[in-house]
Amino acid sequence: MAASKKAVLGPLVGAVDQGTSSTRFLVFNSKTAELLSHHQVEIKQEFPREGWVEQDPKEILHSVYECIEKTCEKLGQLNIDISNIKAIGVSNQRETTVVWDRLTGEPLYNAVVWLDLRTQSTVESLSKRIPGNNNFVKSKTGLPLSTYFSAVKLRWLLDNVRKVQKAVEEKRALFGTIDSWLIWSLTGGVNGGVHCTDVTNASRTMLFNIHSLEWDKQLCEFFGIPMEILPNVRSSSEIYGLMKAGALEGVPISGCLGDQSAALVGQMCFQNGQAKNTYGTGCFLLCNTGHKCVFSDHGLLTTVAYKLGRDKPVYYALEGSVAIAGAVIRWLRDNLGIIKTSEEIEKLAKEVGTSYGCYFVPAFSGLYAPYWEPSARGIICGLTQFTNKCHIAFAALEAVCFQTREILDAMNRDCGIPLSHLQVDGGMTSNKILMQLQADILYIPVVKPSMPETTALGAAMAAGAAEGVGVWSLEPEDLSAVTMERFEPQINAEESEIRYSTWKKAVMKSMGWVTTQSPESGKNVPTNMPS
């Protein structure tokens, strides 16, 4: 069996999927898109102060090497020759900000994670400088001024970390999102590492003009960011450099996409109007808008979807971002201890089959789309003496679905074409109760591919299709048909509406809490002072 299997395998493509809570390396057959093997390592998150979220860039890099080595060992046990791996793609958590020393290769501070809120005061002082009649930041970047994006994190590091300031003065500093840090390190680091990013990741920094597809001088001046520390911007599918160490030394790294764009590609949403929702640490709904930038009137972001080759056209997307989805399950596990493993949530929710009027708004990092309300904080409301941990578990799952519904409503208003079904992927989609709830709350079918690793698949497709690699065809007729599981709505529309309107009431109650930590004093500073 093994010998015959070895004979029929075509070229393989590997994908690094570096997410907020874990790193994975996965290997696919480029002809059938079949997942052959993978390895996963959980990543630590540090919370040095309330609202701060950091990770160790070196731990992230080591986890990538470990996942590559372990996956190659597993392929060996399956009798699959790793010399068949012809390319590697990278997909990554977006906006997370790293500054490192190009001479030593050492990070100059921890990675400041996308969820981090320390920059709220930075955002407030910057927003006073944007003219009301000309929001040039939004018109150039497609993004609202928010703690979410890299430019304000980088500004905070330049203002507050002496090691970063000194390295910039001495022209030793390099900035990047996680993709840039990984590609630079994997292609040699201090010995000729390639300092680059792709258009999808660049479009999340708030320094990138999504029309001209270049770093923008006016934006860099506005944020006070020296342009020489920025990576070169490339397409999402081309050879950036070769692996310089480990089991796959010499293999080209030829695909790079921010994780949500990678999932859009992996779900084959290549047509205008196709959308997918990824359930990870956060929840991200992207709708392909083709070659035109669609600006949202309802709190969605305009972002670069992909550019699959140096000479290929750029595609754009509308995106709804929810900060906390899977992270609420992790919180129930690590902070409250009401479950021991993330999988247990389904069992608890199933026991009661209802939240019994309990509503959970997990606004741990404020509310993202469609509200962009940094003053919000998490609340659980509607509690009675009858409420138990099963109801809270159910309410947590419902919260993910309600947040998705809010984004879908906004997207329908912006695009004018309601979605007939929702394509879903990501770690949480293995939870059948969640998927059924999502269909009930949206009142449209939810469609899930049987192979849920679409983020990694998208990165592998981009890498395999790159010029000079050419082992993966992106022609519609060559894309292998994916088997899907469908969840149809099972409750009546009226009940769905009542639950949704109660949820919206709970969201209103979560807003306007005293929030921002002033990073200088570490004391709580109310943001909603009466004027």
Coordinates of C-alpha atoms in Angstrom, one line a residue:
M1 CA 0.0 0.0 0.0
A2 CA 2.6 2.5 1.1
A3 CA 4.8 1.8 -1.9
S4 CA 2.0 2.3 -4.4
K5 CA 1.0 5.5 -2.5
K6 CA 4.5 6.8 -2.9
A7 CA 4.4 6.2 -6.6
V8 CA 1.2 8.2 -7.3
L9 CA 1.9 11.3 -5.3
G10 CA 2.3 14.4 -7.5
P11 CA 4.2 17.6 -6.4
L12 CA 3.4 18.7 -2.8
V13 CA 3.1 22.1 -1.3
G14 CA 3.6 23.1 2.3
A15 CA 1.8 25.9 4.2
V16 CA 2.8 27.7 7.4
D17 CA -0.4 28.8 9.1
Q18 CA 0.7 31.2 12.0
G19 CA -2.4 32.1 13.9
T20 CA -3.0 34.0 17.2
S21 CA -3.4 30.9 19.3
S22 CA -1.4 28.3 17.4
T23 CA 1.1 27.6 14.6
R24 CA 0.7 24.9 12.1
F25 CA 2.5 23.4 9.2
L26 CA 0.4 21.5 6.6
V27 CA 1.3 19.6 3.5
F28 CA -1.1 19.3 0.5
N29 CA -1.1 17.3 -2.7
S30 CA -1.1 20.1 -5.4
K31 CA -3.2 18.0 -7.8
T32 CA -6.0 17.0 -5.5
A33 CA -5.8 19.6 -2.7
E34 CA -5.8 16.6 -0.3
L35 CA -4.2 17.3 3.2
L36 CA -1.5 14.7 3.7
S37 CA -0.1 15.6 7.1
H38 CA 0.3 18.4 9.6
H39 CA 1.6 19.4 13.0
Q40 CA 0.3 22.1 15.4
V41 CA 1.8 23.9 18.4
E42 CA -0.1 26.2 20.7
I43 CA 1.3 29.7 21.2
K44 CA 1.4 31.5 24.5
Q45 CA -0.2 34.9 24.8
E46 CA 1.0 37.3 27.5
F47 CA -1.2 39.9 29.2
P48 CA 1.3 42.2 31.0
R49 CA -1.4 44.7 31.9
E50 CA -5.1 44.9 31.4
G51 CA -5.9 45.3 27.7
W52 CA -2.3 44.5 26.6
V53 CA -1.7 41.4 24.5
E54 CA 1.8 40.3 23.5
Q55 CA 3.6 37.3 22.1
D56 CA 7.3 36.3 21.9
P57 CA 8.4 36.6 18.2
K58 CA 11.2 34.0 18.8
E59 CA 8.7 31.5 20.2
I60 CA 6.6 32.1 17.1
L61 CA 9.6 31.4 14.9
H62 CA 10.7 28.3 16.8
S63 CA 7.1 27.0 16.6
V64 CA 7.3 27.3 12.8
Y65 CA 10.5 25.3 12.7
E66 CA 9.2 22.7 15.1
C67 CA 6.0 22.3 13.0
I68 CA 7.9 21.9 9.8
E69 CA 10.3 19.3 11.3
K70 CA 7.5 17.3 12.9
T71 CA 5.4 17.3 9.8
C72 CA 8.3 16.1 7.7
E73 CA 8.9 13.3 10.2
K74 CA 5.2 12.3 9.9
L75 CA 5.5 12.3 6.1
G76 CA 8.5 10.0 6.4
Q77 CA 6.4 7.6 8.5
L78 CA 3.8 7.7 5.7
N79 CA 6.6 6.8 3.3
I80 CA 6.2 10.1 1.5
D81 CA 9.4 11.7 0.2
I82 CA 9.7 15.3 1.4
S83 CA 11.8 16.2 -1.7
N84 CA 8.3 16.3 -3.4
I85 CA 7.6 19.5 -1.5
K86 CA 8.1 22.1 -4.2
A87 CA 7.0 25.3 -2.4
I88 CA 5.9 26.8 0.9
G89 CA 3.2 29.4 1.5
V90 CA 2.8 31.5 4.6
S91 CA -0.4 32.7 6.1
N92 CA -0.4 34.7 9.3
Q93 CA -2.4 36.6 12.0
R94 CA -2.6 40.1 10.6
E95 CA -1.8 43.5 12.2
T96 CA 0.4 42.0 14.9
T97 CA 3.5 44.2 15.0
V98 CA 7.2 43.2 15.3
V99 CA 10.3 45.4 15.3
W100 CA 13.7 43.7 15.2
D101 CA 17.4 44.4 14.8
R102 CA 18.6 43.6 11.3
L103 CA 22.2 43.2 12.5
T104 CA 21.5 40.7 15.4
G105 CA 18.2 39.3 14.3
E106 CA 16.8 39.9 17.8
P107 CA 13.3 41.3 18.4
L108 CA 13.5 44.7 20.1
Y109 CA 10.2 44.1 22.0
N110 CA 7.5 41.5 22.2
A111 CA 5.1 41.3 19.2
V112 CA 2.2 43.6 20.0
V113 CA -0.9 41.5 19.0
W114 CA -3.8 42.8 16.9
L115 CA -6.2 42.5 19.9
D116 CA -4.0 44.8 22.0
L117 CA -5.7 48.0 23.4
R118 CA -2.7 49.9 24.8
T119 CA -2.8 52.4 21.8
Q120 CA -6.2 53.8 22.7
S121 CA -4.7 57.2 23.8
T122 CA -2.5 57.2 20.7
V123 CA -5.6 56.7 18.6
E124 CA -7.5 59.5 20.4
S125 CA -4.7 62.1 19.9
L126 CA -4.2 61.1 16.2
S127 CA -7.9 61.3 15.4
K128 CA -8.0 64.9 16.5
R129 CA -5.6 65.7 13.7
I130 CA -7.8 64.2 10.9
P131 CA -9.9 66.9 9.3
G132 CA -13.6 66.1 9.5
N133 CA -14.3 66.8 5.9
N134 CA -11.4 64.8 4.5
N135 CA -10.7 61.5 6.3
F136 CA -7.6 60.9 4.1
V137 CA -6.6 57.9 6.3
K138 CA -9.9 56.0 5.6
S139 CA -10.0 57.0 1.9
K140 CA -6.4 55.8 1.3
T141 CA -6.4 52.7 3.5
G142 CA -10.1 51.6 3.7
L143 CA -9.7 51.4 7.5
P144 CA -11.1 53.3 10.5
L145 CA -8.5 54.8 12.9
S146 CA -8.4 52.0 15.6
T147 CA -6.2 50.2 18.0
Y148 CA -6.5 47.2 15.7
F149 CA -4.1 48.2 13.0
S150 CA -0.3 48.1 12.9
A151 CA 0.6 51.8 12.4
V152 CA -0.7 52.8 15.9
K153 CA 1.1 49.9 17.5
L154 CA 4.3 50.9 15.8
R155 CA 3.8 54.5 16.8
W156 CA 3.4 53.3 20.4
L157 CA 6.7 51.3 20.2
L158 CA 8.5 54.3 18.8
D159 CA 7.1 56.5 21.6
N160 CA 7.6 54.1 24.5
V161 CA 10.4 51.6 23.9
R162 CA 14.0 53.1 24.1
K163 CA 15.5 50.0 22.3
V164 CA 13.2 50.6 19.4
Q165 CA 13.9 54.3 19.2
K166 CA 17.7 53.7 19.4
A167 CA 17.6 51.0 16.6
V168 CA 15.6 53.4 14.4
E169 CA 18.1 56.2 15.0
E170 CA 21.0 53.9 14.2
K171 CA 19.2 52.5 11.1
R172 CA 19.2 49.0 12.5
A173 CA 15.4 48.6 12.9
L174 CA 13.1 46.6 10.7
F175 CA 9.4 46.6 11.1
G176 CA 7.0 43.8 9.9
T177 CA 3.8 42.0 10.5
I178 CA 4.3 38.3 11.4
D179 CA 4.7 37.3 7.7
S180 CA 7.6 39.6 7.3
W181 CA 9.3 38.5 10.5
L182 CA 8.9 34.8 9.4
I183 CA 10.0 35.2 5.8
W184 CA 13.0 37.4 6.8
S185 CA 14.1 34.8 9.4
L186 CA 13.4 31.7 7.2
T187 CA 15.2 33.1 4.2
G188 CA 18.5 33.7 6.2
G189 CA 17.8 36.5 8.7
V190 CA 21.0 38.4 9.3
N191 CA 22.6 36.5 6.4
G192 CA 20.6 38.0 3.6
G193 CA 17.0 37.5 4.8
V194 CA 14.4 38.9 2.5
H195 CA 12.5 41.8 4.1
C196 CA 9.1 41.8 2.4
T197 CA 5.4 41.5 2.9
D198 CA 2.5 41.0 0.5
V199 CA -0.3 43.4 -0.5
T200 CA -2.9 41.8 1.8
N201 CA -0.8 42.2 5.0
A202 CA 0.4 45.6 3.9
S203 CA -3.3 46.7 3.5
R204 CA -3.7 46.1 7.3
T205 CA -0.9 48.4 8.5
M206 CA -2.7 51.7 7.9
L207 CA 0.4 52.9 6.1
F208 CA -0.5 51.4 2.7
N209 CA -2.4 53.1 -0.1
I210 CA -4.8 50.4 -1.4
H211 CA -5.3 52.2 -4.7
S212 CA -1.7 52.7 -5.7
L213 CA -0.6 49.5 -3.9
E214 CA 2.4 51.4 -2.3
W215 CA 3.5 52.6 1.1
D216 CA 2.0 56.1 1.3
K217 CA 4.3 59.1 2.2
Q218 CA 1.5 61.2 3.6
L219 CA 0.3 58.4 5.9
C220 CA 3.9 57.6 7.1
E221 CA 4.3 61.3 7.9
F222 CA 1.0 61.4 9.7
F223 CA 1.9 58.5 11.9
G224 CA 5.5 59.6 12.1
I225 CA 6.9 56.3 10.7
P226 CA 10.3 56.3 9.0
M227 CA 9.7 54.6 5.6
E228 CA 13.1 52.9 5.5
I229 CA 12.0 50.4 8.2
L230 CA 9.1 49.1 6.1
P231 CA 9.3 45.9 4.2
N232 CA 9.1 45.7 0.3
V233 CA 5.6 45.0 -0.8
R234 CA 5.1 42.1 -3.2
S235 CA 2.2 40.2 -4.7
S236 CA 0.7 37.3 -2.8
S237 CA 2.1 34.7 -5.2
E238 CA 5.7 34.9 -6.3
I239 CA 9.1 33.5 -5.1
Y240 CA 10.3 35.7 -2.3
G241 CA 13.4 33.6 -1.3
L242 CA 14.5 30.1 -0.4
M243 CA 14.4 28.3 3.0
K244 CA 17.9 28.5 4.5
A245 CA 17.7 25.9 7.2
G246 CA 15.9 22.8 8.4
A247 CA 14.4 19.8 6.7
L248 CA 13.1 21.9 3.7
E249 CA 16.3 23.9 3.0
G250 CA 16.4 25.2 -0.6
V251 CA 12.6 25.1 -1.0
P252 CA 11.1 28.4 -2.3
I253 CA 8.8 30.4 -0.1
S254 CA 6.4 31.6 -2.8
G255 CA 3.0 32.4 -1.3
C256 CA 2.1 35.0 1.4
L257 CA -1.4 36.0 2.5
G258 CA -2.9 37.4 5.6
D259 CA -4.9 34.6 7.2
Q260 CA -8.4 35.9 6.2
S261 CA -7.4 36.5 2.6
A262 CA -5.8 33.0 2.5
A263 CA -9.2 31.6 3.7
L264 CA -11.0 33.5 0.9
V265 CA -8.6 31.9 -1.6
G266 CA -8.9 28.5 0.0
Q267 CA -12.7 28.7 -0.1
M268 CA -12.3 29.4 -3.9
C269 CA -14.2 32.8 -3.5
F270 CA -12.8 34.1 -6.7
Q271 CA -16.0 35.7 -8.0
N272 CA -17.4 39.1 -7.2
G273 CA -20.0 38.6 -4.4
Q274 CA -18.7 35.4 -3.0
A275 CA -18.1 35.4 0.8
K276 CA -16.7 33.3 3.6
N277 CA -16.6 33.5 7.4
T278 CA -13.7 32.2 9.4
Y279 CA -14.2 31.2 13.0
G280 CA -10.8 31.5 14.8
T281 CA -9.6 33.6 17.7
G282 CA -11.8 36.3 16.2
C283 CA -14.4 36.0 13.4
F284 CA -13.8 37.4 10.0
L285 CA -16.3 37.7 7.2
L286 CA -14.9 38.7 3.8
C287 CA -16.8 39.3 0.6
N288 CA -15.0 39.5 -2.7
T289 CA -15.8 42.8 -4.5
G290 CA -13.7 42.2 -7.6
H291 CA -11.4 44.8 -9.0
K292 CA -13.1 47.7 -7.3
C293 CA -12.8 49.1 -3.8
V294 CA -16.2 49.2 -2.2
F295 CA -16.3 51.6 0.8
S296 CA -18.7 50.7 3.5
D297 CA -21.3 53.0 5.1
H298 CA -22.0 50.4 7.8
G299 CA -18.8 49.9 9.7
L300 CA -17.0 47.3 7.4
L301 CA -13.4 47.6 6.3
T302 CA -12.2 47.8 2.7
T303 CA -9.2 45.6 2.2
V304 CA -7.0 43.9 -0.4
A305 CA -8.3 40.4 -0.9
Y306 CA -5.3 39.0 -3.0
K307 CA -3.1 39.6 -5.9
L308 CA -2.1 36.2 -7.2
G309 CA 1.1 37.1 -9.2
R310 CA 3.3 40.1 -10.0
D311 CA 1.4 40.8 -13.2
K312 CA -2.0 39.7 -12.1
P313 CA -4.8 42.1 -11.2
V314 CA -5.6 43.0 -7.6
Y315 CA -8.9 41.9 -6.0
Y316 CA -10.5 43.8 -3.1
A317 CA -12.9 42.6 -0.3
L318 CA -15.3 44.1 2.2
E319 CA -14.5 42.7 5.6
G320 CA -16.4 42.5 8.9
S321 CA -14.1 41.8 11.8
V322 CA -15.2 40.5 15.2
A323 CA -12.4 40.6 17.8
I324 CA -13.6 37.7 20.1
A325 CA -14.9 34.4 18.8
G326 CA -12.8 31.3 19.7
A327 CA -11.1 33.5 22.3
V328 CA -14.4 33.5 24.3
I329 CA -14.1 29.6 24.6
R330 CA -10.4 30.0 25.6
W331 CA -11.5 32.5 28.2
L332 CA -14.1 30.1 29.6
R333 CA -11.4 27.4 29.8
D334 CA -8.4 29.4 31.1
N335 CA -10.0 32.2 33.1
L336 CA -13.2 30.7 34.5
G337 CA -12.3 27.1 34.4
I338 CA -15.8 25.9 33.5
I339 CA -14.4 23.7 30.8
K340 CA -11.1 21.8 30.7
T341 CA -10.8 21.6 26.9
S342 CA -12.3 23.7 24.1
E343 CA -14.2 20.7 22.8
E344 CA -16.2 20.4 26.0
I345 CA -18.2 23.6 25.2
E346 CA -20.3 21.6 22.8
K347 CA -21.2 19.0 25.4
L348 CA -22.3 21.7 27.9
A349 CA -24.3 23.6 25.4
K350 CA -26.0 20.4 24.2
E351 CA -27.2 19.6 27.7
V352 CA -29.5 22.6 27.8
G353 CA -30.1 23.4 24.2
T354 CA -30.8 27.1 25.1
S355 CA -29.2 30.0 26.9
Y356 CA -32.5 30.4 28.9
G357 CA -32.5 34.2 28.3
C358 CA -28.8 34.6 29.2
Y359 CA -26.9 36.8 26.7
F360 CA -23.1 37.1 26.5
V361 CA -21.4 40.1 24.8
P362 CA -17.6 39.2 24.7
A363 CA -16.4 42.7 24.1
F364 CA -13.0 42.0 25.8
S365 CA -11.2 44.3 23.3
G366 CA -14.0 46.7 22.8
L367 CA -16.3 46.1 19.8
Y368 CA -15.0 45.9 16.3
A369 CA -17.3 45.9 13.3
P370 CA -19.9 47.3 12.8
Y371 CA -19.6 49.5 15.9
W372 CA -15.8 50.4 16.3
E373 CA -16.6 51.2 19.9
P374 CA -13.4 50.9 22.1
S375 CA -15.3 51.8 25.3
A376 CA -17.3 48.6 25.3
R377 CA -16.4 45.7 27.6
G378 CA -17.7 42.2 28.0
I379 CA -21.0 41.5 29.8
I380 CA -23.1 38.5 30.7
C381 CA -26.7 39.6 31.3
G382 CA -30.2 38.1 31.8
L383 CA -29.0 35.9 34.6
T384 CA -31.4 34.3 37.1
Q385 CA -31.0 31.8 39.9
F386 CA -31.7 29.2 37.4
T387 CA -28.8 30.1 35.1
N388 CA -25.9 27.6 35.2
K389 CA -22.6 27.0 33.4
C390 CA -24.4 25.2 30.5
H391 CA -26.5 28.2 29.8
I392 CA -23.4 30.5 29.8
A393 CA -21.6 28.0 27.5
F394 CA -24.6 28.2 25.1
A395 CA -24.7 32.0 25.3
A396 CA -21.0 32.1 24.4
L397 CA -21.7 30.1 21.2
E398 CA -24.7 32.2 20.4
A399 CA -22.6 35.4 20.9
V400 CA -20.3 34.2 18.0
C401 CA -23.4 33.7 15.8
F402 CA -25.1 37.0 16.7
Q403 CA -21.8 38.9 16.0
T404 CA -21.7 37.2 12.6
R405 CA -25.3 38.2 11.9
E406 CA -24.5 41.9 12.6
I407 CA -21.7 41.8 10.1
L408 CA -23.8 40.0 7.5
D409 CA -26.6 42.6 7.9
A410 CA -24.0 45.4 7.3
M411 CA -22.6 43.6 4.3
N412 CA -26.1 43.1 2.8
R413 CA -26.7 46.8 3.2
D414 CA -23.4 47.7 1.6
C415 CA -23.6 45.3 -1.3
G416 CA -27.3 45.3 -1.8
I417 CA -27.3 41.6 -2.6
P418 CA -28.2 39.4 0.4
L419 CA -26.1 36.2 0.6
S420 CA -28.0 33.0 -0.3
H421 CA -25.8 30.9 2.0
L422 CA -22.6 31.4 4.1
Q423 CA -19.4 29.5 3.4
V424 CA -17.6 28.9 6.7
D425 CA -14.2 27.6 7.9
G426 CA -11.8 27.7 10.8
G427 CA -11.3 25.7 14.0
M428 CA -14.7 26.4 15.6
T429 CA -16.6 25.0 12.7
S430 CA -16.1 21.4 14.0
N431 CA -18.7 22.4 16.7
K432 CA -22.0 21.2 15.2
I433 CA -24.1 23.1 17.7
L434 CA -22.4 26.3 16.7
M435 CA -23.0 25.6 13.0
Q436 CA -26.6 24.8 13.5
L437 CA -27.1 27.9 15.7
Q438 CA -25.4 30.0 13.0
A439 CA -27.9 28.8 10.4
D440 CA -30.8 29.4 12.7
I441 CA -29.7 33.0 13.6
L442 CA -28.8 34.0 10.0
Y443 CA -31.8 32.2 8.7
I444 CA -29.8 31.0 5.6
P445 CA -27.9 27.7 5.1
V446 CA -24.4 27.4 6.4
V447 CA -22.0 25.5 4.2
K448 CA -18.8 24.0 5.5
P449 CA -16.1 22.2 3.5
S450 CA -15.2 18.7 4.8
M451 CA -11.5 19.8 4.9
P452 CA -11.7 22.8 7.3
E453 CA -8.1 23.9 6.8
T454 CA -8.9 26.5 4.2
T455 CA -6.5 29.2 5.5
A456 CA -3.5 26.9 5.0
L457 CA -5.0 25.6 1.7
G458 CA -5.2 29.2 0.4
A459 CA -1.5 29.8 1.3
A460 CA -0.5 26.5 -0.4
M461 CA -2.5 27.4 -3.6
A462 CA -0.8 30.8 -3.8
A463 CA 2.6 29.2 -3.3
G464 CA 2.1 26.4 -5.7
A465 CA 0.7 28.7 -8.5
A466 CA 3.6 31.1 -8.3
E467 CA 5.6 31.8 -11.4
G468 CA 8.7 29.6 -11.3
V469 CA 6.9 26.9 -9.3
G470 CA 3.8 26.2 -11.3
V471 CA 2.6 23.0 -9.6
W472 CA -0.9 24.3 -8.7
S473 CA -3.4 25.4 -11.3
L474 CA -5.9 28.1 -10.3
E475 CA -8.0 27.7 -13.5
P476 CA -11.7 27.2 -12.5
E477 CA -11.9 23.9 -14.4
D478 CA -8.8 22.5 -12.6
L479 CA -9.8 23.4 -9.0
S480 CA -10.9 20.1 -7.3
A481 CA -14.5 19.9 -6.2
V482 CA -14.8 20.2 -2.5
T483 CA -17.3 18.1 -0.5
M484 CA -19.5 20.2 1.7
E485 CA -21.7 19.8 4.8
R486 CA -24.8 21.9 4.9
F487 CA -26.7 23.2 8.0
E488 CA -30.2 24.4 7.2
P489 CA -32.1 26.8 9.5
Q490 CA -34.4 24.8 11.9
I491 CA -36.3 27.5 13.9
N492 CA -38.9 29.9 12.6
A493 CA -37.8 33.3 11.4
E494 CA -39.9 35.1 14.1
E495 CA -38.1 33.4 17.0
S496 CA -34.7 34.1 15.3
E497 CA -35.6 37.8 15.1
I498 CA -36.7 38.0 18.7
R499 CA -33.4 36.5 19.9
Y500 CA -31.4 38.8 17.7
S501 CA -33.1 42.0 18.8
T502 CA -32.6 41.0 22.5
W503 CA -28.9 40.4 21.7
K504 CA -28.7 44.0 20.3
K505 CA -30.1 45.3 23.5
A506 CA -27.3 43.5 25.4
V507 CA -24.7 45.0 23.0
M508 CA -26.0 48.5 23.9
K509 CA -25.5 47.8 27.6
S510 CA -21.9 46.7 27.0
M511 CA -20.9 50.2 25.6
G512 CA -19.5 53.2 27.4
W513 CA -17.6 51.5 30.3
V514 CA -14.7 53.4 31.7
T515 CA -11.9 51.8 29.7
T516 CA -8.7 53.1 28.5
Q517 CA -5.6 52.5 30.4
S518 CA -3.3 55.4 30.0
P519 CA -0.1 53.5 29.2
E520 CA 2.0 56.2 31.0
S521 CA 0.3 56.0 34.4
G522 CA -1.2 52.5 34.2
K523 CA -4.3 54.0 35.9
N524 CA -7.7 53.7 34.5
V525 CA -8.7 56.8 32.6
P526 CA -12.4 57.2 31.6
T527 CA -12.8 57.9 27.9
N528 CA -16.4 59.0 28.1
M529 CA -15.9 62.0 30.3
P530 CA -18.8 64.5 30.0
S531 CA -17.8 67.3 27.8

